[in-house]
Each structure stands twice: as structure tokens, then as C-alpha cells.
Amino acid sequence: QVQLVESGGGLVQPGDSLRLSCAASGGAFSAYVMGWFRQPPGKEREFVAAIGPRGRVTNYVDSLKARFTVSRDNSKSTLYLQMNNLKPEDTAVYYCAANNRSLGVSVGGYDYWGQGTQVIVSS
């Protein structure tokens, strides 16, 4: 059992950067694979990136790997997503999620979810 709370979203212009955070509590954070997903308006939730329990292994959707970086600080029980050179198509609600299995890309592979944080990229 773990509770997840995202923060760091907001309204930015194309080309700007944002760093999202996901604070975990109530569970063994260092034992979980952590992932980021996003849901654009009117679309299905989609995988962004994932990171292994010790931060040694990562997984990214190919189209975002050049601009997004996932990391974690187990001493702070916090997951991060650094997003650079943001584009209008990055507009979405961003969710963090946890599982104890693998760095998978499927929504169904994750057991715990935060409430999401809104990112709007617009000029």
C-alpha cells in the first residue's frame, strides 16, 4: 500500500521545461518500479517512462526519450520527471504510478496511482 501525490505541473510555453515530482508515502518506495503516464484531452492514458527500484534501469517511450528524463531519490521517497523543450502535444494530465513487477508500458501493469498534475503547453 502506497500513496502517491504528483506536483509541478502548470502552464508553460513551447520550448520551456518542467520538472514533475511524485511524493510517495505509506509503503516501501524503494521496492517499487515507478512509472509516469499521461493522458491528453480526449485521448487514452499512455506510457511515458519508468524506472527500476534502485534507479539503475529505465524505460522510455521512443518518441520522448530525447526530451524527458525519469529519476528517483529513494532517500526522499520521490520520483521525478524532467521535461525539456516542451511542445503543445505534451499537454496532458501526468500521473505517477507504482508496481512491484516490471518497467512495463501498460496501464494495467501498475497497481497504485496518483491523482495527476496538469501540464498545459501553449503559446
PDB file of C-alpha atoms in Angstrom:
ATOM      1  CA  GLN A   1       0.000   0.000   0.000  1.00  0.00           C
ATOM      2  CA  VAL A   2       1.471   3.305  -1.110  1.00  0.00           C
ATOM      3  CA  GLN A   3       0.008   6.762  -1.631  1.00  0.00           C
ATOM      4  CA  LEU A   4       1.284   8.933  -4.480  1.00  0.00           C
ATOM      5  CA  VAL A   5       0.951  12.691  -4.936  1.00  0.00           C
ATOM      6  CA  GLU A   6       2.143  14.485  -8.071  1.00  0.00           C
ATOM      7  CA  SER A   7       3.186  18.122  -8.221  1.00  0.00           C
ATOM      8  CA  GLY A   8       4.983  20.544 -10.526  1.00  0.00           C
ATOM      9  CA  GLY A   9       2.523  20.893 -13.369  1.00  0.00           C
ATOM     10  CA  GLY A  10       1.403  24.185 -14.815  1.00  0.00           C
ATOM     11  CA  LEU A  11       1.003  26.372 -17.870  1.00  0.00           C
ATOM     12  CA  VAL A  12       4.154  26.848 -19.941  1.00  0.00           C
ATOM     13  CA  GLN A  13       5.119  27.978 -23.424  1.00  0.00           C
ATOM     14  CA  PRO A  14       6.568  25.762 -26.161  1.00  0.00           C
ATOM     15  CA  GLY A  15      10.271  25.223 -25.587  1.00  0.00           C
ATOM     16  CA  ASP A  16      10.029  25.598 -21.806  1.00  0.00           C
ATOM     17  CA  SER A  17      10.989  22.967 -19.241  1.00  0.00           C
ATOM     18  CA  LEU A  18       9.180  21.497 -16.250  1.00  0.00           C
ATOM     19  CA  ARG A  19      10.178  19.091 -13.513  1.00  0.00           C
ATOM     20  CA  LEU A  20       7.360  16.989 -12.126  1.00  0.00           C
ATOM     21  CA  SER A  21       7.597  15.331  -8.728  1.00  0.00           C
ATOM     22  CA  CYS A  22       5.752  12.387  -7.217  1.00  0.00           C
ATOM     23  CA  ALA A  23       5.914  12.034  -3.445  1.00  0.00           C
ATOM     24  CA  ALA A  24       5.240   8.571  -2.021  1.00  0.00           C
ATOM     25  CA  SER A  25       4.154   7.604   1.474  1.00  0.00           C
ATOM     26  CA  GLY A  26       2.695   4.657   3.336  1.00  0.00           C
ATOM     27  CA  GLY A  27       4.726   1.987   1.547  1.00  0.00           C
ATOM     28  CA  ALA A  28       8.198   0.701   0.737  1.00  0.00           C
ATOM     29  CA  PHE A  29       9.076   3.153  -2.031  1.00  0.00           C
ATOM     30  CA  SER A  30      12.487   1.610  -2.674  1.00  0.00           C
ATOM     31  CA  ALA A  31      10.861  -1.744  -3.500  1.00  0.00           C
ATOM     32  CA  TYR A  32       8.683  -0.388  -6.324  1.00  0.00           C
ATOM     33  CA  VAL A  33       9.082   0.155 -10.001  1.00  0.00           C
ATOM     34  CA  MET A  34       7.801   3.667 -10.655  1.00  0.00           C
ATOM     35  CA  GLY A  35       6.270   4.973 -13.851  1.00  0.00           C
ATOM     36  CA  TRP A  36       4.961   8.119 -15.476  1.00  0.00           C
ATOM     37  CA  PHE A  37       1.900   8.141 -17.712  1.00  0.00           C
ATOM     38  CA  ARG A  38      -0.007  10.962 -19.351  1.00  0.00           C
ATOM     39  CA  GLN A  39      -3.494  11.477 -20.699  1.00  0.00           C
ATOM     40  CA  PRO A  40      -4.028  14.192 -23.330  1.00  0.00           C
ATOM     41  CA  PRO A  41      -7.501  15.722 -23.619  1.00  0.00           C
ATOM     42  CA  GLY A  42      -9.875  13.286 -25.292  1.00  0.00           C
ATOM     43  CA  LYS A  43      -7.280  10.511 -25.544  1.00  0.00           C
ATOM     44  CA  GLU A  44      -6.318   7.347 -23.696  1.00  0.00           C
ATOM     45  CA  ARG A  45      -3.731   7.291 -20.943  1.00  0.00           C
ATOM     46  CA  GLU A  46      -0.305   6.497 -22.381  1.00  0.00           C
ATOM     47  CA  PHE A  47       3.083   5.419 -21.085  1.00  0.00           C
ATOM     48  CA  VAL A  48       5.862   7.981 -20.729  1.00  0.00           C
ATOM     49  CA  ALA A  49       8.719   6.463 -18.711  1.00  0.00           C
ATOM     50  CA  ALA A  50       9.537   4.030 -15.924  1.00  0.00           C
ATOM     51  CA  ILE A  51      12.427   3.408 -13.540  1.00  0.00           C
ATOM     52  CA  GLY A  52      13.501   0.388 -11.524  1.00  0.00           C
ATOM     53  CA  PRO A  53      13.529   0.211  -7.726  1.00  0.00           C
ATOM     54  CA  ARG A  54      17.176   1.316  -7.382  1.00  0.00           C
ATOM     55  CA  GLY A  55      17.161   3.722 -10.314  1.00  0.00           C
ATOM     56  CA  ARG A  56      19.604   1.621 -12.344  1.00  0.00           C
ATOM     57  CA  VAL A  57      17.234   0.682 -15.166  1.00  0.00           C
ATOM     58  CA  THR A  58      14.904   2.973 -17.099  1.00  0.00           C
ATOM     59  CA  ASN A  59      12.370   2.618 -19.889  1.00  0.00           C
ATOM     60  CA  TYR A  60      11.088   5.402 -22.152  1.00  0.00           C
ATOM     61  CA  VAL A  61       8.645   5.692 -24.973  1.00  0.00           C
ATOM     62  CA  ASP A  62      10.883   6.214 -28.016  1.00  0.00           C
ATOM     63  CA  SER A  63       9.311   9.486 -29.102  1.00  0.00           C
ATOM     64  CA  LEU A  64      10.063  11.172 -25.758  1.00  0.00           C
ATOM     65  CA  LYS A  65      13.450   9.774 -24.787  1.00  0.00           C
ATOM     66  CA  ALA A  66      15.400  12.723 -26.196  1.00  0.00           C
ATOM     67  CA  ARG A  67      13.464  15.285 -24.149  1.00  0.00           C
ATOM     68  CA  PHE A  68      12.274  13.542 -20.960  1.00  0.00           C
ATOM     69  CA  THR A  69      14.320  12.075 -18.105  1.00  0.00           C
ATOM     70  CA  VAL A  70      12.970   9.966 -15.262  1.00  0.00           C
ATOM     71  CA  SER A  71      14.817   9.728 -11.946  1.00  0.00           C
ATOM     72  CA  ARG A  72      14.175   8.913  -8.309  1.00  0.00           C
ATOM     73  CA  ASP A  73      15.538   9.713  -4.868  1.00  0.00           C
ATOM     74  CA  ASN A  74      14.800   6.801  -2.571  1.00  0.00           C
ATOM     75  CA  SER A  75      16.054   8.695   0.478  1.00  0.00           C
ATOM     76  CA  LYS A  76      13.224  11.170  -0.125  1.00  0.00           C
ATOM     77  CA  SER A  77      10.688   8.637  -1.461  1.00  0.00           C
ATOM     78  CA  THR A  78      10.257  10.858  -4.506  1.00  0.00           C
ATOM     79  CA  LEU A  79      10.015  10.220  -8.251  1.00  0.00           C
ATOM     80  CA  TYR A  80      10.845  12.906 -10.830  1.00  0.00           C
ATOM     81  CA  LEU A  81      10.204  13.599 -14.488  1.00  0.00           C
ATOM     82  CA  GLN A  82      12.339  16.259 -16.136  1.00  0.00           C
ATOM     83  CA  MET A  83      10.629  17.511 -19.289  1.00  0.00           C
ATOM     84  CA  ASN A  84      12.607  19.697 -21.690  1.00  0.00           C
ATOM     85  CA  ASN A  85      11.695  21.512 -24.900  1.00  0.00           C
ATOM     86  CA  LEU A  86       8.004  21.070 -24.243  1.00  0.00           C
ATOM     87  CA  LYS A  87       5.630  21.014 -27.188  1.00  0.00           C
ATOM     88  CA  PRO A  88       1.876  21.636 -27.440  1.00  0.00           C
ATOM     89  CA  GLU A  89       1.330  17.909 -27.955  1.00  0.00           C
ATOM     90  CA  ASP A  90       2.783  17.316 -24.472  1.00  0.00           C
ATOM     91  CA  THR A  91      -0.337  18.900 -22.983  1.00  0.00           C
ATOM     92  CA  ALA A  92      -1.897  16.290 -20.700  1.00  0.00           C
ATOM     93  CA  VAL A  93      -2.616  15.244 -17.164  1.00  0.00           C
ATOM     94  CA  TYR A  94       0.522  13.482 -15.935  1.00  0.00           C
ATOM     95  CA  TYR A  95       0.229  10.586 -13.499  1.00  0.00           C
ATOM     96  CA  CYS A  96       2.787   8.687 -11.478  1.00  0.00           C
ATOM     97  CA  ALA A  97       2.236   5.017 -10.755  1.00  0.00           C
ATOM     98  CA  ALA A  98       3.845   2.111  -8.900  1.00  0.00           C
ATOM     99  CA  ASN A  99       4.124  -1.641  -9.237  1.00  0.00           C
ATOM    100  CA  ASN A 100       6.351  -4.386  -7.860  1.00  0.00           C
ATOM    101  CA  ARG A 101       6.842  -6.293 -11.119  1.00  0.00           C
ATOM    102  CA  SER A 102       8.452  -4.658 -14.150  1.00  0.00           C
ATOM    103  CA  LEU A 103       9.060  -1.488 -16.159  1.00  0.00           C
ATOM    104  CA  GLY A 104       6.082  -2.212 -18.357  1.00  0.00           C
ATOM    105  CA  VAL A 105       4.205   0.187 -20.632  1.00  0.00           C
ATOM    106  CA  SER A 106       0.648  -0.941 -19.851  1.00  0.00           C
ATOM    107  CA  VAL A 107      -1.669   0.938 -17.528  1.00  0.00           C
ATOM    108  CA  GLY A 108      -2.881  -2.401 -16.184  1.00  0.00           C
ATOM    109  CA  GLY A 109       0.624  -3.294 -15.051  1.00  0.00           C
ATOM    110  CA  TYR A 110       0.625  -0.653 -12.332  1.00  0.00           C
ATOM    111  CA  ASP A 111      -1.185  -1.035  -9.027  1.00  0.00           C
ATOM    112  CA  TYR A 112      -1.061   2.407  -7.421  1.00  0.00           C
ATOM    113  CA  TRP A 113      -1.752   5.800  -8.974  1.00  0.00           C
ATOM    114  CA  GLY A 114      -1.597   9.436  -8.028  1.00  0.00           C
ATOM    115  CA  GLN A 115      -4.329  11.948  -8.797  1.00  0.00           C
ATOM    116  CA  GLY A 116      -2.392  13.577 -11.614  1.00  0.00           C
ATOM    117  CA  THR A 117      -0.971  17.009 -12.321  1.00  0.00           C
ATOM    118  CA  GLN A 118      -1.981  19.138 -15.304  1.00  0.00           C
ATOM    119  CA  VAL A 119       0.591  20.283 -17.843  1.00  0.00           C
ATOM    120  CA  ILE A 120      -0.518  22.765 -20.499  1.00  0.00           C
ATOM    121  CA  VAL A 121       1.900  23.811 -23.233  1.00  0.00           C
ATOM    122  CA  SER A 122       0.525  26.731 -25.181  1.00  0.00           C
ATOM    123  CA  SER A 123       1.651  29.987 -26.723  1.00  0.00           C
TER     124      SER A 123
END
